[in-house]
Amino acid sequence: MAGNTDWVAATATDPELACPTSSVVDIVFSRWTTPILWTLNTYGRQRFVELERRIGTITPKVLTQRLRQLERDGMVVRTYHPEVPPRVEYEISELGRSLAPLFAHLAEWAAANLNKVEQARHDYDTDPLQ
């Protein structure tokens, strides 16, 4: 029984244990994950420069970092073609595609609630006590 008590105590002090979805949230909702996965899902396999152009506001350094992390997490597949010059393509994996229902629910939530969020922000920003 002491082991269970230790686990309960750990969950009270360790946010990772208290919220086991936090690692998933870190993967899925980092700043650039959604636009990268959305672009790959919408346009299919792409080279780095195509992906960079379609996203628009991402720097090459950040795109490289996010693609490497998404590849490591199994969300993106990188294919190297040993040609002259070498060609590298990226595509969304089946694991990445499995997030589609989650993104669909988020899109529904956004459509239903963004006006409320904007109103709450406006109310907060115009409240003289803030």
JSON list of C-alpha atoms in Angstrom, two decimals:
[
{"chain": "A", "resi": 1, "resn": "MET", "atom": "CA", "xyz": [0.00, 0.00, 0.00]},
{"chain": "A", "resi": 2, "resn": "ALA", "atom": "CA", "xyz": [2.95, 2.33, 0.59]},
{"chain": "A", "resi": 3, "resn": "GLY", "atom": "CA", "xyz": [3.75, 2.21, -3.14]},
{"chain": "A", "resi": 4, "resn": "ASN", "atom": "CA", "xyz": [0.30, 3.57, -3.94]},
{"chain": "A", "resi": 5, "resn": "THR", "atom": "CA", "xyz": [0.77, 6.35, -1.38]},
{"chain": "A", "resi": 6, "resn": "ASP", "atom": "CA", "xyz": [4.09, 7.26, -2.96]},
{"chain": "A", "resi": 7, "resn": "TRP", "atom": "CA", "xyz": [2.44, 7.44, -6.41]},
{"chain": "A", "resi": 8, "resn": "VAL", "atom": "CA", "xyz": [-0.38, 9.64, -5.10]},
{"chain": "A", "resi": 9, "resn": "ALA", "atom": "CA", "xyz": [2.17, 11.95, -3.46]},
{"chain": "A", "resi": 10, "resn": "ALA", "atom": "CA", "xyz": [4.20, 12.09, -6.68]},
{"chain": "A", "resi": 11, "resn": "THR", "atom": "CA", "xyz": [1.14, 13.01, -8.76]},
{"chain": "A", "resi": 12, "resn": "ALA", "atom": "CA", "xyz": [0.43, 15.87, -6.39]},
{"chain": "A", "resi": 13, "resn": "THR", "atom": "CA", "xyz": [3.90, 17.35, -6.94]},
{"chain": "A", "resi": 14, "resn": "ASP", "atom": "CA", "xyz": [4.86, 16.25, -10.46]},
{"chain": "A", "resi": 15, "resn": "PRO", "atom": "CA", "xyz": [2.73, 17.88, -13.19]},
{"chain": "A", "resi": 16, "resn": "GLU", "atom": "CA", "xyz": [3.83, 15.21, -15.70]},
{"chain": "A", "resi": 17, "resn": "LEU", "atom": "CA", "xyz": [2.28, 12.49, -13.54]},
{"chain": "A", "resi": 18, "resn": "ALA", "atom": "CA", "xyz": [-0.73, 14.54, -12.52]},
{"chain": "A", "resi": 19, "resn": "CYS", "atom": "CA", "xyz": [-1.63, 15.18, -16.15]},
{"chain": "A", "resi": 20, "resn": "PRO", "atom": "CA", "xyz": [-0.50, 12.25, -18.27]},
{"chain": "A", "resi": 21, "resn": "THR", "atom": "CA", "xyz": [-1.66, 13.99, -21.45]},
{"chain": "A", "resi": 22, "resn": "SER", "atom": "CA", "xyz": [0.87, 16.80, -21.05]},
{"chain": "A", "resi": 23, "resn": "SER", "atom": "CA", "xyz": [3.45, 15.02, -23.19]},
{"chain": "A", "resi": 24, "resn": "VAL", "atom": "CA", "xyz": [0.85, 14.57, -25.94]},
{"chain": "A", "resi": 25, "resn": "VAL", "atom": "CA", "xyz": [-0.11, 18.23, -25.67]},
{"chain": "A", "resi": 26, "resn": "ASP", "atom": "CA", "xyz": [3.57, 19.16, -26.05]},
{"chain": "A", "resi": 27, "resn": "ILE", "atom": "CA", "xyz": [3.77, 17.10, -29.26]},
{"chain": "A", "resi": 28, "resn": "VAL", "atom": "CA", "xyz": [0.52, 18.15, -30.87]},
{"chain": "A", "resi": 29, "resn": "PHE", "atom": "CA", "xyz": [0.15, 21.74, -29.80]},
{"chain": "A", "resi": 30, "resn": "SER", "atom": "CA", "xyz": [3.63, 23.15, -30.05]},
{"chain": "A", "resi": 31, "resn": "ARG", "atom": "CA", "xyz": [3.70, 26.37, -32.05]},
{"chain": "A", "resi": 32, "resn": "TRP", "atom": "CA", "xyz": [4.43, 24.87, -35.46]},
{"chain": "A", "resi": 33, "resn": "THR", "atom": "CA", "xyz": [3.17, 21.28, -35.27]},
{"chain": "A", "resi": 34, "resn": "THR", "atom": "CA", "xyz": [-0.37, 22.04, -36.38]},
{"chain": "A", "resi": 35, "resn": "PRO", "atom": "CA", "xyz": [0.56, 24.08, -39.48]},
{"chain": "A", "resi": 36, "resn": "ILE", "atom": "CA", "xyz": [3.18, 21.51, -40.52]},
{"chain": "A", "resi": 37, "resn": "LEU", "atom": "CA", "xyz": [0.86, 18.53, -40.12]},
{"chain": "A", "resi": 38, "resn": "TRP", "atom": "CA", "xyz": [-2.06, 20.36, -41.71]},
{"chain": "A", "resi": 39, "resn": "THR", "atom": "CA", "xyz": [0.08, 21.33, -44.71]},
{"chain": "A", "resi": 40, "resn": "LEU", "atom": "CA", "xyz": [1.44, 17.81, -45.17]},
{"chain": "A", "resi": 41, "resn": "ASN", "atom": "CA", "xyz": [-2.03, 16.31, -44.79]},
{"chain": "A", "resi": 42, "resn": "THR", "atom": "CA", "xyz": [-3.57, 18.78, -47.26]},
{"chain": "A", "resi": 43, "resn": "TYR", "atom": "CA", "xyz": [-0.86, 18.86, -49.94]},
{"chain": "A", "resi": 44, "resn": "GLY", "atom": "CA", "xyz": [0.76, 15.46, -49.48]},
{"chain": "A", "resi": 45, "resn": "ARG", "atom": "CA", "xyz": [4.46, 14.67, -49.76]},
{"chain": "A", "resi": 46, "resn": "GLN", "atom": "CA", "xyz": [6.59, 17.80, -50.06]},
{"chain": "A", "resi": 47, "resn": "ARG", "atom": "CA", "xyz": [10.15, 18.95, -50.22]},
{"chain": "A", "resi": 48, "resn": "PHE", "atom": "CA", "xyz": [11.47, 21.27, -47.52]},
{"chain": "A", "resi": 49, "resn": "VAL", "atom": "CA", "xyz": [11.22, 24.44, -49.63]},
{"chain": "A", "resi": 50, "resn": "GLU", "atom": "CA", "xyz": [7.64, 23.64, -50.68]},
{"chain": "A", "resi": 51, "resn": "LEU", "atom": "CA", "xyz": [6.64, 23.15, -47.06]},
{"chain": "A", "resi": 52, "resn": "GLU", "atom": "CA", "xyz": [8.45, 26.31, -46.01]},
{"chain": "A", "resi": 53, "resn": "ARG", "atom": "CA", "xyz": [6.73, 28.31, -48.77]},
{"chain": "A", "resi": 54, "resn": "ARG", "atom": "CA", "xyz": [3.27, 27.00, -47.92]},
{"chain": "A", "resi": 55, "resn": "ILE", "atom": "CA", "xyz": [3.61, 27.74, -44.20]},
{"chain": "A", "resi": 56, "resn": "GLY", "atom": "CA", "xyz": [5.06, 31.16, -44.94]},
{"chain": "A", "resi": 57, "resn": "THR", "atom": "CA", "xyz": [6.02, 32.62, -41.58]},
{"chain": "A", "resi": 58, "resn": "ILE", "atom": "CA", "xyz": [8.26, 29.83, -40.27]},
{"chain": "A", "resi": 59, "resn": "THR", "atom": "CA", "xyz": [12.05, 30.20, -40.39]},
{"chain": "A", "resi": 60, "resn": "PRO", "atom": "CA", "xyz": [14.17, 27.45, -41.96]},
{"chain": "A", "resi": 61, "resn": "LYS", "atom": "CA", "xyz": [15.84, 26.75, -38.63]},
{"chain": "A", "resi": 62, "resn": "VAL", "atom": "CA", "xyz": [12.55, 26.29, -36.80]},
{"chain": "A", "resi": 63, "resn": "LEU", "atom": "CA", "xyz": [11.08, 24.21, -39.64]},
{"chain": "A", "resi": 64, "resn": "THR", "atom": "CA", "xyz": [14.13, 21.92, -39.51]},
{"chain": "A", "resi": 65, "resn": "GLN", "atom": "CA", "xyz": [13.84, 21.55, -35.74]},
{"chain": "A", "resi": 66, "resn": "ARG", "atom": "CA", "xyz": [10.10, 20.83, -35.83]},
{"chain": "A", "resi": 67, "resn": "LEU", "atom": "CA", "xyz": [10.40, 18.35, -38.71]},
{"chain": "A", "resi": 68, "resn": "ARG", "atom": "CA", "xyz": [13.14, 16.46, -36.84]},
{"chain": "A", "resi": 69, "resn": "GLN", "atom": "CA", "xyz": [11.01, 16.34, -33.69]},
{"chain": "A", "resi": 70, "resn": "LEU", "atom": "CA", "xyz": [7.91, 15.28, -35.62]},
{"chain": "A", "resi": 71, "resn": "GLU", "atom": "CA", "xyz": [9.94, 12.57, -37.35]},
{"chain": "A", "resi": 72, "resn": "ARG", "atom": "CA", "xyz": [11.25, 11.41, -33.97]},
{"chain": "A", "resi": 73, "resn": "ASP", "atom": "CA", "xyz": [7.69, 11.37, -32.58]},
{"chain": "A", "resi": 74, "resn": "GLY", "atom": "CA", "xyz": [6.48, 9.32, -35.54]},
{"chain": "A", "resi": 75, "resn": "MET", "atom": "CA", "xyz": [4.21, 12.02, -36.95]},
{"chain": "A", "resi": 76, "resn": "VAL", "atom": "CA", "xyz": [6.24, 12.68, -40.12]},
{"chain": "A", "resi": 77, "resn": "VAL", "atom": "CA", "xyz": [8.13, 10.39, -42.48]},
{"chain": "A", "resi": 78, "resn": "ARG", "atom": "CA", "xyz": [11.33, 11.71, -44.07]},
{"chain": "A", "resi": 79, "resn": "THR", "atom": "CA", "xyz": [12.46, 10.12, -47.33]},
{"chain": "A", "resi": 80, "resn": "TYR", "atom": "CA", "xyz": [15.99, 10.71, -48.60]},
{"chain": "A", "resi": 81, "resn": "HIS", "atom": "CA", "xyz": [16.61, 10.19, -52.31]},
{"chain": "A", "resi": 82, "resn": "PRO", "atom": "CA", "xyz": [20.35, 9.74, -53.07]},
{"chain": "A", "resi": 83, "resn": "GLU", "atom": "CA", "xyz": [20.38, 11.73, -56.30]},
{"chain": "A", "resi": 84, "resn": "VAL", "atom": "CA", "xyz": [22.50, 14.58, -57.56]},
{"chain": "A", "resi": 85, "resn": "PRO", "atom": "CA", "xyz": [21.55, 16.92, -56.01]},
{"chain": "A", "resi": 86, "resn": "PRO", "atom": "CA", "xyz": [20.12, 14.96, -53.08]},
{"chain": "A", "resi": 87, "resn": "ARG", "atom": "CA", "xyz": [16.37, 15.22, -52.61]},
{"chain": "A", "resi": 88, "resn": "VAL", "atom": "CA", "xyz": [14.50, 14.94, -49.30]},
{"chain": "A", "resi": 89, "resn": "GLU", "atom": "CA", "xyz": [10.73, 14.73, -49.00]},
{"chain": "A", "resi": 90, "resn": "TYR", "atom": "CA", "xyz": [8.42, 14.82, -46.00]},
{"chain": "A", "resi": 91, "resn": "GLU", "atom": "CA", "xyz": [4.96, 13.35, -45.57]},
{"chain": "A", "resi": 92, "resn": "ILE", "atom": "CA", "xyz": [2.52, 12.89, -42.74]},
{"chain": "A", "resi": 93, "resn": "SER", "atom": "CA", "xyz": [2.57, 9.39, -41.24]},
{"chain": "A", "resi": 94, "resn": "GLU", "atom": "CA", "xyz": [-0.45, 7.26, -40.39]},
{"chain": "A", "resi": 95, "resn": "LEU", "atom": "CA", "xyz": [0.13, 8.20, -36.76]},
{"chain": "A", "resi": 96, "resn": "GLY", "atom": "CA", "xyz": [0.03, 11.87, -37.72]},
{"chain": "A", "resi": 97, "resn": "ARG", "atom": "CA", "xyz": [-3.14, 11.30, -39.76]},
{"chain": "A", "resi": 98, "resn": "SER", "atom": "CA", "xyz": [-4.75, 9.68, -36.73]},
{"chain": "A", "resi": 99, "resn": "LEU", "atom": "CA", "xyz": [-4.86, 13.16, -35.15]},
{"chain": "A", "resi": 100, "resn": "ALA", "atom": "CA", "xyz": [-7.45, 14.28, -37.74]},
{"chain": "A", "resi": 101, "resn": "PRO", "atom": "CA", "xyz": [-10.46, 13.65, -35.45]},
{"chain": "A", "resi": 102, "resn": "LEU", "atom": "CA", "xyz": [-8.80, 15.66, -32.68]},
{"chain": "A", "resi": 103, "resn": "PHE", "atom": "CA", "xyz": [-8.18, 18.58, -35.03]},
{"chain": "A", "resi": 104, "resn": "ALA", "atom": "CA", "xyz": [-11.76, 18.30, -36.35]},
{"chain": "A", "resi": 105, "resn": "HIS", "atom": "CA", "xyz": [-13.12, 18.58, -32.80]},
{"chain": "A", "resi": 106, "resn": "LEU", "atom": "CA", "xyz": [-10.87, 21.56, -32.15]},
{"chain": "A", "resi": 107, "resn": "ALA", "atom": "CA", "xyz": [-12.10, 23.24, -35.34]},
{"chain": "A", "resi": 108, "resn": "GLU", "atom": "CA", "xyz": [-15.70, 22.70, -34.20]},
{"chain": "A", "resi": 109, "resn": "TRP", "atom": "CA", "xyz": [-14.89, 24.11, -30.79]},
{"chain": "A", "resi": 110, "resn": "ALA", "atom": "CA", "xyz": [-13.19, 27.11, -32.37]},
{"chain": "A", "resi": 111, "resn": "ALA", "atom": "CA", "xyz": [-16.17, 27.81, -34.63]},
{"chain": "A", "resi": 112, "resn": "ALA", "atom": "CA", "xyz": [-18.53, 27.61, -31.68]},
{"chain": "A", "resi": 113, "resn": "ASN", "atom": "CA", "xyz": [-16.44, 29.52, -29.13]},
{"chain": "A", "resi": 114, "resn": "LEU", "atom": "CA", "xyz": [-13.95, 31.96, -30.65]},
{"chain": "A", "resi": 115, "resn": "ASN", "atom": "CA", "xyz": [-16.50, 34.78, -30.54]},
{"chain": "A", "resi": 116, "resn": "LYS", "atom": "CA", "xyz": [-16.92, 34.11, -26.81]},
{"chain": "A", "resi": 117, "resn": "VAL", "atom": "CA", "xyz": [-13.15, 34.18, -26.33]},
{"chain": "A", "resi": 118, "resn": "GLU", "atom": "CA", "xyz": [-12.89, 37.46, -28.21]},
{"chain": "A", "resi": 119, "resn": "GLN", "atom": "CA", "xyz": [-15.71, 38.92, -26.11]},
{"chain": "A", "resi": 120, "resn": "ALA", "atom": "CA", "xyz": [-14.04, 37.76, -22.89]},
{"chain": "A", "resi": 121, "resn": "ARG", "atom": "CA", "xyz": [-10.76, 39.36, -24.01]},
{"chain": "A", "resi": 122, "resn": "HIS", "atom": "CA", "xyz": [-12.53, 42.59, -24.86]},
{"chain": "A", "resi": 123, "resn": "ASP", "atom": "CA", "xyz": [-14.31, 42.61, -21.49]},
{"chain": "A", "resi": 124, "resn": "TYR", "atom": "CA", "xyz": [-11.05, 41.93, -19.66]},
{"chain": "A", "resi": 125, "resn": "ASP", "atom": "CA", "xyz": [-9.10, 44.57, -21.59]},
{"chain": "A", "resi": 126, "resn": "THR", "atom": "CA", "xyz": [-11.74, 47.27, -21.04]},
{"chain": "A", "resi": 127, "resn": "ASP", "atom": "CA", "xyz": [-12.32, 46.50, -17.34]},
{"chain": "A", "resi": 128, "resn": "PRO", "atom": "CA", "xyz": [-10.86, 49.43, -15.38]},
{"chain": "A", "resi": 129, "resn": "LEU", "atom": "CA", "xyz": [-10.06, 47.12, -12.45]},
{"chain": "A", "resi": 130, "resn": "GLN", "atom": "CA", "xyz": [-7.65, 45.02, -14.52]}
]
